[in-house]
Short mmCIF file of C-alpha atoms and ligand atoms in Angstrom, two decimals:
data_model
loop_
_atom_site.label_atom_id
_atom_site.label_comp_id
_atom_site.label_asym_id
_atom_site.label_seq_id
_atom_site.Cartn_x
_atom_site.Cartn_y
_atom_site.Cartn_z
CA UNK A 258 -29.54 -17.89 31.69
CA UNK A 259 -29.44 -17.36 27.93
CA UNK A 260 -28.11 -18.85 24.74
CA UNK A 261 -25.23 -16.85 23.30
CA UNK A 262 -23.41 -17.22 19.99
CA UNK A 263 -19.98 -15.58 20.10
CA UNK A 264 -18.47 -14.77 16.68
CA UNK A 265 -14.64 -14.86 16.63
CA UNK A 266 -12.58 -16.99 19.04
CA UNK A 267 -9.58 -14.64 19.34
CA UNK A 268 -8.13 -12.59 22.19
CA UNK A 269 -11.55 -11.08 22.93
CA UNK A 270 -14.14 -13.60 21.77
CA UNK A 271 -12.63 -16.68 23.41
CA UNK A 272 -12.33 -15.23 26.94
CA UNK A 273 -15.81 -13.68 26.58
CA UNK A 274 -17.40 -16.94 25.41
CA UNK A 275 -15.62 -18.82 28.18
CA UNK A 276 -16.65 -16.32 30.84
CA UNK A 277 -20.29 -16.50 29.75
CA UNK A 278 -20.18 -20.31 29.74
CA UNK A 279 -18.60 -20.39 33.20
CA UNK A 280 -21.45 -18.17 34.38
CA UNK A 281 -23.96 -20.79 33.19
CA UNK A 282 -24.97 -19.41 29.82
CA UNK A 283 -25.21 -21.90 26.97
CA UNK A 284 -22.55 -20.63 24.59
CA UNK A 285 -21.76 -21.42 20.95
CA UNK A 286 -18.25 -20.31 20.02
CA UNK A 287 -17.94 -19.84 16.27
CA UNK A 288 -14.79 -18.97 14.34
CA UNK A 289 -14.35 -19.02 10.56
CA UNK A 290 -10.86 -20.50 10.97
CA UNK A 291 -11.10 -24.32 11.03
CA UNK A 292 -7.65 -24.66 12.63
CA UNK A 293 -8.67 -22.42 15.53
CA UNK A 294 -11.84 -24.48 16.04
CA UNK A 295 -9.97 -27.75 15.96
CA UNK A 296 -7.30 -26.60 18.44
CA UNK A 297 -9.95 -25.30 20.83
CA UNK A 298 -11.94 -28.52 20.72
CA UNK A 299 -8.77 -30.27 21.90
CA UNK A 300 -8.42 -27.79 24.75
CA UNK A 301 -5.51 -25.92 23.13
CA UNK A 302 -5.58 -22.15 23.23
CA UNK A 303 -3.83 -20.70 20.17
CA UNK A 304 -2.41 -17.61 21.92
CA UNK A 305 -0.70 -16.82 25.22
CA UNK A 306 -2.92 -15.44 27.99
CA UNK A 307 -2.42 -16.26 31.69
CA UNK A 308 -5.06 -18.61 33.12
CA UNK A 309 -7.04 -18.85 29.90
CA UNK A 310 -6.33 -22.48 29.07
CA UNK A 311 -7.71 -23.77 32.39
CA UNK A 312 -10.67 -21.42 32.07
CA UNK A 313 -11.45 -22.76 28.57
CA UNK A 314 -11.06 -26.37 29.68
CA UNK A 315 -13.53 -25.78 32.52
CA UNK A 316 -16.09 -24.32 30.10
CA UNK A 317 -15.67 -27.11 27.54
CA UNK A 318 -15.84 -29.87 30.17
CA UNK A 319 -19.02 -28.42 31.65
CA UNK A 320 -20.46 -28.52 28.10
CA UNK A 321 -21.69 -24.96 28.56
CA UNK A 322 -19.25 -23.93 25.79
CA UNK A 323 -19.42 -25.65 22.44
CA UNK A 324 -17.12 -24.76 19.53
CA UNK A 325 -19.35 -24.85 16.46
CA UNK A 326 -18.67 -25.10 12.72
CA UNK A 327 -21.47 -22.70 11.93
CA UNK A 328 -23.45 -19.84 13.38
CA UNK A 329 -26.39 -21.10 15.42
CA UNK A 330 -29.58 -19.28 16.48
CA UNK A 331 -29.18 -17.69 19.92
CA UNK A 332 -30.84 -15.09 22.11
CA UNK A 333 -27.62 -13.05 22.02
CA UNK A 334 -25.05 -12.73 19.21
CA UNK A 335 -21.77 -11.20 20.38
CA UNK A 336 -19.47 -10.17 17.52
CA UNK A 337 -15.73 -10.12 18.33
CA UNK A 338 -14.15 -10.24 14.86
CA UNK A 339 -11.03 -8.34 13.73
CA UNK A 340 -11.23 -4.71 12.55
CA UNK A 341 -7.83 -4.01 11.02
CA UNK A 342 -6.73 -0.66 9.66
CA UNK A 343 -6.09 -0.55 5.95
CA UNK A 344 -2.80 1.36 5.66
CA UNK A 345 -3.37 2.16 1.98
CA UNK A 346 -6.90 3.51 2.09
CA UNK A 347 -6.38 4.85 5.65
CA UNK A 348 -9.74 3.35 6.56
CA UNK A 349 -11.03 0.69 8.91
CA UNK A 350 -11.40 -2.64 7.17
CA UNK A 351 -14.94 -3.67 8.14
CA UNK A 352 -15.07 -6.78 5.94
CA UNK A 353 -15.12 -9.14 8.95
CA UNK A 354 -17.88 -7.16 10.65
CA UNK A 355 -19.95 -7.22 7.47
CA UNK A 356 -19.43 -10.93 7.02
CA UNK A 357 -20.34 -11.70 10.65
CA UNK A 358 -23.42 -9.47 10.24
CA UNK A 359 -24.56 -11.42 7.17
CA UNK A 360 -24.15 -14.71 9.05
CA UNK A 361 -26.18 -13.38 12.00
CA UNK A 362 -28.91 -12.06 9.69
CA UNK A 363 -29.55 -15.59 8.42
CA UNK A 364 -30.39 -16.78 11.93
CA UNK A 365 -31.84 -13.64 13.48
CA UNK A 366 -35.21 -14.00 15.26
CA UNK A 367 -37.61 -11.48 16.76
CA UNK A 368 -36.47 -10.65 20.32
CA UNK A 369 -32.78 -11.49 19.77
CA UNK A 370 -29.97 -9.08 20.71
CA UNK A 371 -26.90 -8.41 18.57
CA UNK A 372 -23.89 -6.91 20.34
CA UNK A 373 -20.87 -5.60 18.42
CA UNK A 374 -17.77 -5.70 20.65
CA UNK A 375 -15.19 -5.15 17.89
CA UNK A 376 -13.62 -1.69 17.92
CA UNK A 377 -15.05 0.32 15.02
CA UNK A 378 -15.27 3.91 13.70
CA UNK A 379 -18.15 5.95 15.15
CA UNK A 380 -21.41 5.17 13.38
CA UNK A 381 -20.56 1.60 12.33
CA UNK A 382 -23.09 -0.26 14.52
CA UNK A 383 -26.03 1.80 13.29
CA UNK A 384 -24.81 2.65 9.81
CA UNK A 385 -23.02 -0.53 8.67
CA UNK A 386 -24.05 -3.48 10.84
CA UNK A 387 -27.70 -2.42 11.31
CA UNK A 388 -28.62 -2.37 7.60
CA UNK A 389 -26.94 -5.77 7.04
CA UNK A 390 -28.93 -7.30 9.92
CA UNK A 391 -32.13 -5.71 8.60
CA UNK A 392 -31.73 -7.75 5.41
CA UNK A 393 -33.36 -10.39 7.61
CA UNK A 394 -36.48 -8.19 7.19
CA UNK A 395 -36.49 -7.56 10.96
CA UNK A 396 -36.08 -3.98 12.15
CA UNK A 397 -33.28 -2.87 14.51
CA UNK A 398 -34.67 -1.53 17.79
CA UNK A 399 -38.21 -2.72 17.04
CA UNK A 400 -37.81 -6.43 16.28
CA UNK A 401 -34.30 -7.09 17.59
CA UNK A 402 -31.91 -5.24 19.85
CA UNK A 403 -28.70 -3.78 18.47
CA UNK A 404 -25.85 -2.59 20.69
CA UNK A 405 -22.21 -1.59 20.72
CA UNK A 406 -20.39 -2.63 23.87
CA UNK A 407 -16.68 -1.89 23.56
CA UNK A 408 -14.16 -4.24 25.09
CA UNK A 409 -11.43 -2.73 27.28
CA UNK A 410 -9.53 -5.71 28.69
CA UNK A 411 -5.75 -5.51 28.89
CA UNK A 412 -3.93 -8.44 27.25
CA UNK A 413 -2.02 -10.26 29.99
CA UNK A 414 -4.83 -9.64 32.48
CA UNK A 415 -7.90 -10.41 30.38
CA UNK A 416 -9.82 -12.77 32.66
CA UNK A 417 -9.64 -10.47 35.66
CA UNK A 418 -10.46 -7.35 33.65
CA UNK A 419 -13.42 -9.02 31.91
CA UNK A 420 -15.04 -9.33 35.31
CA UNK A 421 -13.80 -6.15 36.93
CA UNK A 422 -13.71 -3.45 34.24
CA UNK A 423 -16.55 -0.98 33.90
CA UNK A 424 -18.57 -1.48 30.73
CA UNK A 425 -20.25 1.01 28.44
CA UNK A 426 -23.33 -0.10 26.58
CA UNK A 427 -24.74 1.93 23.70
CA UNK A 428 -27.95 0.67 22.11
CA UNK A 429 -29.90 1.91 19.09
CA UNK A 430 -32.73 2.38 21.61
CA UNK A 431 -33.31 1.94 25.35
CA UNK A 432 -34.75 -1.56 24.99
CA UNK A 433 -31.60 -2.65 23.15
CA UNK A 434 -29.31 -1.26 25.85
CA UNK A 435 -31.37 -2.85 28.63
CA UNK A 436 -31.16 -6.25 26.97
CA UNK A 437 -27.36 -6.04 26.69
CA UNK A 438 -27.03 -4.79 30.28
CA UNK A 439 -28.87 -7.94 31.46
CA UNK A 440 -26.25 -10.13 29.76
CA UNK A 441 -23.22 -8.22 31.10
CA UNK A 442 -24.71 -8.00 34.60
CA UNK A 443 -24.47 -11.78 34.79
CA UNK A 444 -20.65 -11.67 35.05
CA UNK A 445 -19.38 -8.07 35.32
CA UNK A 446 -18.49 -6.75 38.79
CA UNK A 447 -17.62 -3.26 37.47
CA UNK A 448 -20.18 -0.54 36.73
CA UNK A 449 -22.23 -0.92 33.57
CA UNK A 450 -22.99 2.52 32.18
CA UNK A 451 -25.39 3.24 29.37
CA UNK A 452 -24.33 5.64 26.60
CA UNK A 453 -26.90 7.71 24.76
CA UNK A 454 -26.53 5.52 21.68
CA UNK A 455 -24.19 3.10 19.94
CA UNK A 456 -22.17 5.85 18.23
CA UNK A 457 -21.32 7.44 21.60
CA UNK A 458 -20.10 4.07 22.89
CA UNK A 459 -17.93 3.62 19.77
CA UNK A 460 -16.51 7.15 20.18
CA UNK A 461 -15.75 6.64 23.88
CA UNK A 462 -13.76 3.47 23.21
CA UNK A 463 -11.65 5.27 20.61
CA UNK A 464 -10.90 8.30 22.77
CA UNK A 465 -9.80 6.02 25.64
CA UNK A 466 -7.11 4.41 23.48
CA UNK A 467 -6.26 7.73 21.85
CA UNK A 468 -5.71 9.27 25.28
CA UNK A 469 -3.19 6.53 26.05
CA UNK A 470 -1.46 6.78 22.67
CA UNK A 471 -1.10 10.58 22.89
CA UNK A 472 0.17 10.33 26.48
CA UNK A 473 2.81 7.78 25.39
CA UNK A 474 3.82 10.09 22.51
CA UNK A 475 4.35 12.85 25.08
CA UNK A 476 6.51 10.47 27.12
CA UNK A 477 8.49 9.57 23.99
CA UNK A 478 9.08 13.20 23.07
CA UNK A 479 10.09 13.92 26.69
CA UNK A 480 12.57 11.01 26.50
CA UNK A 481 14.21 12.40 23.36
CA UNK A 482 14.35 15.90 24.88
CA UNK A 483 15.77 14.52 28.12
CA UNK A 484 18.57 12.80 26.24
CA UNK A 485 19.55 16.12 24.65
CA UNK A 486 19.87 17.61 28.16
CA UNK A 487 21.66 14.58 29.64
CA UNK A 488 18.64 13.97 31.87
CA UNK A 489 17.41 10.48 32.78
CA UNK A 490 13.89 10.51 31.27
CA UNK A 491 12.31 7.79 33.40
CA UNK A 492 13.63 9.32 36.63
CA UNK A 493 12.36 12.75 35.55
CA UNK A 494 8.92 11.34 34.65
CA UNK A 495 8.79 9.57 37.99
CA UNK A 496 9.48 12.84 39.82
CA UNK A 497 7.04 14.77 37.61
CA UNK A 498 4.33 12.22 38.39
CA UNK A 499 4.63 12.95 42.11
CA UNK A 500 2.49 16.01 41.36
CA UNK A 501 -1.15 15.09 42.10
CA UNK A 502 -2.37 16.19 38.67
CA UNK A 503 0.43 14.84 36.47
CA UNK A 504 0.43 11.27 35.16
CA UNK A 505 2.84 10.80 32.26
CA UNK A 506 3.18 7.27 30.86
CA UNK A 507 6.46 5.55 30.01
CA UNK A 508 8.56 6.10 26.89
CA UNK A 509 9.64 3.13 24.78
CA UNK A 510 10.50 1.78 21.33
CA UNK A 511 7.07 2.69 19.94
CA UNK A 512 3.47 1.69 20.47
CA UNK A 513 2.37 -1.73 19.28
CA UNK A 514 -0.55 -4.10 19.53
CA UNK A 515 -3.84 -4.41 17.77
CA UNK A 516 -5.42 -1.35 19.39
CA UNK A 517 -3.39 1.75 20.27
CA UNK A 518 -1.63 2.16 16.90
CA UNK A 519 -4.91 1.68 15.01
CA UNK A 520 -7.82 3.04 17.00
CA UNK A 521 -6.80 6.75 16.87
CA UNK A 522 -7.02 6.58 13.06
CA UNK A 523 -10.62 5.34 13.33
CA UNK A 524 -11.50 8.75 14.77
CA UNK A 525 -10.48 10.23 11.43
CA UNK A 526 -12.94 8.04 9.53
CA UNK A 527 -15.73 10.63 9.54
CA UNK A 528 -13.73 13.79 10.27
CA UNK A 529 -10.63 15.54 8.91
CA UNK A 530 -9.72 17.12 12.25
CA UNK A 531 -6.99 14.75 13.44
CA UNK A 532 -4.00 16.96 14.26
CA UNK A 533 -2.48 16.37 17.71
CA UNK A 534 -3.65 12.77 17.39
CA UNK A 535 -1.91 12.15 14.06
CA UNK A 536 1.24 13.93 15.31
CA UNK A 537 1.26 11.59 18.32
CA UNK A 538 0.94 8.61 15.98
CA UNK A 539 3.89 9.90 13.93
CA UNK A 540 6.02 10.35 17.07
CA UNK A 541 5.25 6.85 18.30
CA UNK A 542 5.84 5.30 14.88
CA UNK A 543 9.14 7.20 14.72
CA UNK A 544 10.64 5.58 17.81
CA UNK A 545 12.34 2.67 15.97
CA UNK A 546 14.02 5.36 13.84
CA UNK A 547 15.20 7.09 17.02
CA UNK A 548 16.71 3.80 18.23
CA UNK A 549 18.60 3.60 14.95
CA UNK A 550 19.92 7.13 15.63
CA UNK A 551 21.17 5.96 19.05
CA UNK A 552 22.83 2.93 17.46
CA UNK A 553 24.55 5.18 14.95
CA UNK A 554 25.70 7.48 17.75
CA UNK A 555 27.47 4.56 19.36
CA UNK A 556 28.54 2.47 16.36
CA UNK A 557 28.76 4.94 13.47
CA UNK A 558 28.06 3.29 10.14
CA UNK A 559 25.84 0.28 10.76
CA UNK A 560 26.91 -1.59 7.63
CA UNK A 561 28.52 -4.89 8.49
CA UNK A 562 27.37 -4.70 12.11
CA UNK A 563 25.17 -7.22 13.90
CA UNK A 564 22.31 -5.95 16.03
CA UNK A 565 20.42 -8.33 18.33
CA UNK A 566 16.85 -7.34 19.14
CA UNK A 567 15.56 -8.83 22.38
CA UNK A 568 11.76 -8.79 22.45
CA UNK A 569 9.52 -8.70 19.39
CA UNK A 570 6.20 -9.18 21.18
CA UNK A 571 4.35 -5.86 21.18
CA UNK A 572 4.71 -5.59 24.96
CA UNK A 573 6.03 -7.45 28.00
CA UNK A 574 5.00 -11.00 28.89
CA UNK A 575 2.67 -11.53 25.93
CA UNK A 576 3.31 -13.51 22.74
CA UNK A 577 1.41 -11.21 20.36
CA UNK A 578 3.57 -9.55 17.69
CA UNK A 579 0.89 -7.46 15.99
CA UNK A 580 2.30 -3.99 15.13
CA UNK A 581 5.37 -4.86 17.19
CA UNK A 582 7.93 -2.04 17.63
CA UNK A 583 10.71 -4.68 17.80
CA UNK A 584 9.73 -6.06 14.41
CA UNK A 585 9.40 -2.53 12.97
CA UNK A 586 12.94 -1.88 14.19
CA UNK A 587 14.19 -5.11 12.57
CA UNK A 588 12.59 -4.16 9.25
CA UNK A 589 13.94 -0.60 9.32
CA UNK A 590 17.44 -1.75 10.24
CA UNK A 591 17.49 -4.15 7.33
CA UNK A 592 16.50 -1.45 4.86
CA UNK A 593 19.70 -0.51 3.07
CA UNK A 594 18.88 3.19 2.85
CA UNK A 595 18.90 3.70 6.63
CA UNK A 596 22.17 1.90 7.23
CA UNK A 597 24.15 5.02 6.40
CA UNK A 598 23.12 8.45 7.75
CA UNK A 599 24.19 10.47 4.72
CA UNK A 600 25.57 9.37 1.42
CA UNK A 601 28.91 11.05 2.13
CA UNK A 602 30.76 8.31 0.34
CA UNK A 603 27.97 7.42 -2.02
CA UNK A 604 27.42 4.52 0.33
CA UNK A 605 23.70 4.80 0.79
CA UNK A 606 22.94 3.53 -2.66
CA UNK A 607 25.05 0.45 -2.37
CA UNK A 608 24.79 -0.06 1.37
CA UNK A 609 23.21 -3.09 2.90
CA UNK A 610 21.76 -2.88 6.38
CA UNK A 611 23.30 -4.55 9.42
CA UNK A 612 22.66 -8.19 10.20
CA UNK A 613 19.73 -8.43 12.61
CA UNK A 614 19.07 -11.31 14.98
CA UNK A 615 15.98 -11.62 17.13
CA UNK A 616 15.17 -13.41 20.37
CA UNK A 617 11.87 -13.55 22.21
CA UNK A 618 11.04 -16.18 24.85
CA UNK A 619 7.28 -15.52 24.50
CA UNK A 620 6.92 -15.62 20.74
CA UNK A 621 6.42 -18.84 18.79
CA UNK A 622 6.17 -17.85 15.14
CA UNK A 623 7.84 -20.01 12.54
CA UNK A 624 7.74 -17.18 9.98
CA UNK A 625 10.18 -15.19 12.12
CA UNK A 626 13.83 -16.10 12.27
CA UNK A 627 13.92 -16.40 16.07
CA UNK A 628 16.99 -17.61 17.93
CA UNK A 629 17.74 -18.55 21.49
CA UNK A 630 19.42 -15.86 23.60
CA UNK A 631 22.98 -17.10 23.19
CA UNK A 632 22.73 -17.61 19.42
CA UNK A 633 21.07 -14.23 18.91
CA UNK A 634 23.68 -12.29 20.88
CA UNK A 635 26.87 -14.15 20.01
CA UNK A 636 29.01 -11.84 17.90
CA UNK A 637 26.51 -8.95 18.16
CA UNK A 638 27.85 -5.39 18.22
CA UNK A 639 24.80 -4.12 20.08
CA UNK A 640 21.64 -5.39 21.70
CA UNK A 641 18.34 -3.56 21.84
CA UNK A 642 15.82 -4.38 24.57
CA UNK A 643 12.57 -3.72 22.72
CA UNK A 644 10.11 -5.47 25.05
CA UNK A 645 9.99 -5.60 28.84
CA UNK A 646 9.54 -9.34 29.34
CA UNK A 647 10.21 -10.39 32.94
CA UNK A 648 12.97 -12.70 31.69
CA UNK A 649 15.06 -9.74 30.52
CA UNK A 650 15.34 -8.24 34.01
CA UNK A 651 17.47 -11.20 35.04
CA UNK A 652 19.77 -11.20 32.00
CA UNK A 653 23.36 -11.62 33.16
CA UNK A 654 25.50 -8.78 31.71
CA UNK A 655 28.69 -10.83 32.17
CA UNK A 656 27.28 -13.64 29.99
CA UNK A 657 26.24 -11.16 27.33
CA UNK A 658 29.62 -9.40 27.46
CA UNK A 659 31.34 -12.73 26.90
CA UNK A 660 29.12 -13.68 23.95
CA UNK A 661 28.92 -10.31 22.18
CA UNK A 662 31.54 -8.76 19.93
CA UNK A 663 30.59 -5.22 21.00
CA UNK A 664 29.50 -3.49 24.19
CA UNK A 665 26.46 -1.39 23.27
CA UNK A 666 23.05 -1.82 24.90
CA UNK A 667 20.01 0.23 23.96
CA UNK A 668 17.45 -0.31 26.72
CA UNK A 669 14.26 1.04 25.18
CA UNK A 670 12.01 -0.23 27.99
CA UNK A 671 13.90 0.65 31.17
CA UNK A 672 14.18 -3.09 31.81
CA UNK A 673 17.82 -3.27 32.93
CA UNK A 674 19.88 -1.87 35.77
CA UNK A 675 22.06 0.55 33.78
CA UNK A 676 24.70 0.77 36.52
CA UNK A 677 25.10 -3.02 36.75
CA UNK A 678 25.52 -3.27 32.97
CA UNK A 679 27.99 -0.38 32.97
CA UNK A 680 30.01 -2.18 35.65
CA UNK A 681 30.19 -5.16 33.31
CA UNK A 682 31.72 -2.93 30.65
CA UNK A 683 28.65 -1.96 28.61
CA UNK A 684 27.81 1.40 27.12
CA UNK A 685 24.13 1.76 27.98
CA UNK A 686 21.75 4.14 26.19
CA UNK A 687 18.23 4.30 27.63
CA UNK A 688 14.92 5.56 26.35
N1 NAD B 231 -6.92 -7.85 21.54
C1 NAD B 231 -7.28 -6.86 22.33
O1 NAD B 231 -6.59 -6.53 23.27
C2 NAD B 231 -8.56 -6.10 22.12
C3 NAD B 231 -9.08 -5.35 23.18
C4 NAD B 231 -10.24 -4.63 22.98
C5 NAD B 231 -10.88 -4.66 21.75
N2 NAD B 231 -10.35 -5.40 20.75
C6 NAD B 231 -11.07 -5.45 19.48
O2 NAD B 231 -11.77 -6.69 19.43
C7 NAD B 231 -11.84 -7.16 18.07
C8 NAD B 231 -11.25 -8.55 17.99
O3 NAD B 231 -9.88 -8.47 18.32
P1 NAD B 231 -9.04 -9.77 18.71
O4 NAD B 231 -7.74 -9.27 19.22
O5 NAD B 231 -9.86 -10.69 19.53
O6 NAD B 231 -8.84 -10.42 17.26
P2 NAD B 231 -8.26 -11.87 16.91
O7 NAD B 231 -7.64 -11.74 15.57
O8 NAD B 231 -7.45 -12.39 18.04
O9 NAD B 231 -9.55 -12.81 16.81
C9 NAD B 231 -10.55 -12.64 15.89
C10 NAD B 231 -11.05 -14.01 15.44
O10 NAD B 231 -12.21 -13.80 14.60
C11 NAD B 231 -12.22 -14.81 13.59
N3 NAD B 231 -13.13 -14.36 12.53
C12 NAD B 231 -12.89 -13.54 11.47
N4 NAD B 231 -14.03 -13.33 10.81
C13 NAD B 231 -15.02 -14.03 11.43
C14 NAD B 231 -16.39 -14.18 11.22
N5 NAD B 231 -17.01 -13.56 10.22
N6 NAD B 231 -17.09 -14.97 12.06
C15 NAD B 231 -16.47 -15.61 13.10
N7 NAD B 231 -15.16 -15.51 13.33
C16 NAD B 231 -14.44 -14.69 12.53
C17 NAD B 231 -10.75 -14.93 13.21
O11 NAD B 231 -10.51 -16.18 12.59
C18 NAD B 231 -10.06 -14.80 14.58
O12 NAD B 231 -9.84 -16.06 15.20
C19 NAD B 231 -11.10 -6.10 17.24
O13 NAD B 231 -12.02 -5.16 16.76
C20 NAD B 231 -10.20 -5.44 18.25
O14 NAD B 231 -9.85 -4.13 17.88
C21 NAD B 231 -9.23 -6.13 20.91
C1 UD9 B 232 -6.88 2.61 27.33
C2 UD9 B 232 -6.20 1.28 27.49
O1 UD9 B 232 -5.59 1.06 28.51
N1 UD9 B 232 -6.30 0.38 26.47
C3 UD9 B 232 -5.76 -0.97 26.58
C4 UD9 B 232 -4.98 -1.30 25.29
O2 UD9 B 232 -4.31 -2.52 25.51
P1 UD9 B 232 -2.81 -2.74 25.00
O3 UD9 B 232 -2.28 -4.03 25.46
O4 UD9 B 232 -2.72 -2.47 23.54
O5 UD9 B 232 -2.15 -1.48 25.79
P2 UD9 B 232 -0.79 -1.11 26.44
O6 UD9 B 232 -0.43 -1.95 27.58
O7 UD9 B 232 -0.92 0.34 26.69
O8 UD9 B 232 0.28 -1.35 25.29
C5 UD9 B 232 0.21 -0.73 24.02
C6 UD9 B 232 1.60 -0.34 23.56
O9 UD9 B 232 2.02 0.82 24.25
C7 UD9 B 232 3.28 0.61 24.85
N2 UD9 B 232 3.35 1.40 26.08
C8 UD9 B 232 2.40 1.21 27.04
C9 UD9 B 232 2.42 1.94 28.21
C10 UD9 B 232 3.43 2.91 28.39
O10 UD9 B 232 3.51 3.60 29.42
N3 UD9 B 232 4.34 3.10 27.39
C11 UD9 B 232 4.33 2.36 26.24
O11 UD9 B 232 5.17 2.56 25.37
C12 UD9 B 232 3.34 -0.90 25.10
O12 UD9 B 232 4.65 -1.34 25.22
C13 UD9 B 232 2.66 -1.41 23.84
O13 UD9 B 232 3.53 -1.47 22.74
O14 UD9 B 232 -5.85 -1.43 24.19
C14 UD9 B 232 -6.80 -2.53 24.37
C15 UD9 B 232 -7.51 -2.72 23.05
O15 UD9 B 232 -8.42 -1.70 22.78
C16 UD9 B 232 -7.70 -2.18 25.53
O16 UD9 B 232 -8.66 -3.21 25.68
C17 UD9 B 232 -6.84 -2.02 26.79
O17 UD9 B 232 -7.66 -1.60 27.87
#
């Protein structure tokens, strides 16, 4: 068993540190955020993930996991820090990776292994992290091992997928890859495959998420086409998928989360060839606008209306609102210039958007004006189901009909039984 210092105690770093600790490694969990460290030391996990709290408690109680205030020397350093996309420069923001790299360099010893798990543009491990680590005067590949091992766990099922998913390890040389494989072998049941180098591993991670994003864009375009033909999109996709070589994903209100809306852009970091991929991004980002079109179809001018958005987590049964389609919809609805389709009465310039209320049983964020279900929907002209939380499947249409002023439902996730809601007097538009 080894000593491991995990950098970043978020959605990826915390489960990884905990898994390693529960498989008998001695693990130091370091996060720059003092509040995160303090919560964890008290056994509180600062985000929603099934089973994680008990898993963390087990690791802390066994004393195999220690939350530390600083980076400590370790045989393995696993870097799981954020890599946001800078919308203005259209580039990956690698500041956190650089800063973690500088902290590792201070403690790096001959024979150690540094693994970057954060999702990054191709070439980052060798071209950005490597030189920072070499400021320690040790040489990557010769004196220490340097590897990219992308993380592919699905939020909501992280603990299971950490064990079961296949892993791809790309090292700056064979010795580096072998060292990382030894660490992952200690807890991974899936296959561990070695890429030719770190850049290949980075590229593979990005094309996996891009594949999913482009497939969802196809589903979204199909849904909009289907509506023009009066065809039920989800039923049609279901039938199409009965072909052995067709597997279309589900349409929805847009693609959210920390990965799919960002990672495809990373492929454009060292190339100007994004075409289909950037079109897919535009289609997915355009889905809140399409929902506004549907609302206008049913309600006409949206000024003075009240729209209740149910679900602002980026997907069902999680509490994460990063790049949430529901929140994008709320923002776009509140922009005065979209409240009126055309300035036929000069209204666009003076218009104010509709009132927007939001409800989400999984999100606890005091910066959002969240309401309980009844408060959010009372007096609403329309509701939009923007996330497929389990709770929404059992919404009672008769309750909603009694509370709401209007009768319009936009079900962007296929979460409701349209016929049951129609029987309760609703006009249901589905994506
Ligand atoms: N969330 C996912 O589903 C997922 C899946 C696969 C890959 N990834 C990738 O993994 C990386 C981490 O994502 P996440 O969702 O865990 O992020 P997160 O924001 O949940 O957690 C990152 C943590 O790192 C801490 N941090 C920032 N700089 C640090 C530093 N220099 N040293 C130590 N800690 C530092 C932050 O305080 C934060 O707590 C990203 O590159 C992301 O794209 C995420
Ligand atoms: C290749 C892959 O599987 N990658 C996964 C992905 O995890 P994720 O949680 O971000 O992924 P999704 O569940 O796909 O959700 C994203 C958004 O797409 C919407 N959506 C989804 C399916 C669909 O049919 N129609 C949709 O509209 C959904 O509502 C949500 O807004 O990236 C992680 C980080 O890299 C990976 O680790 C993880 O393996």
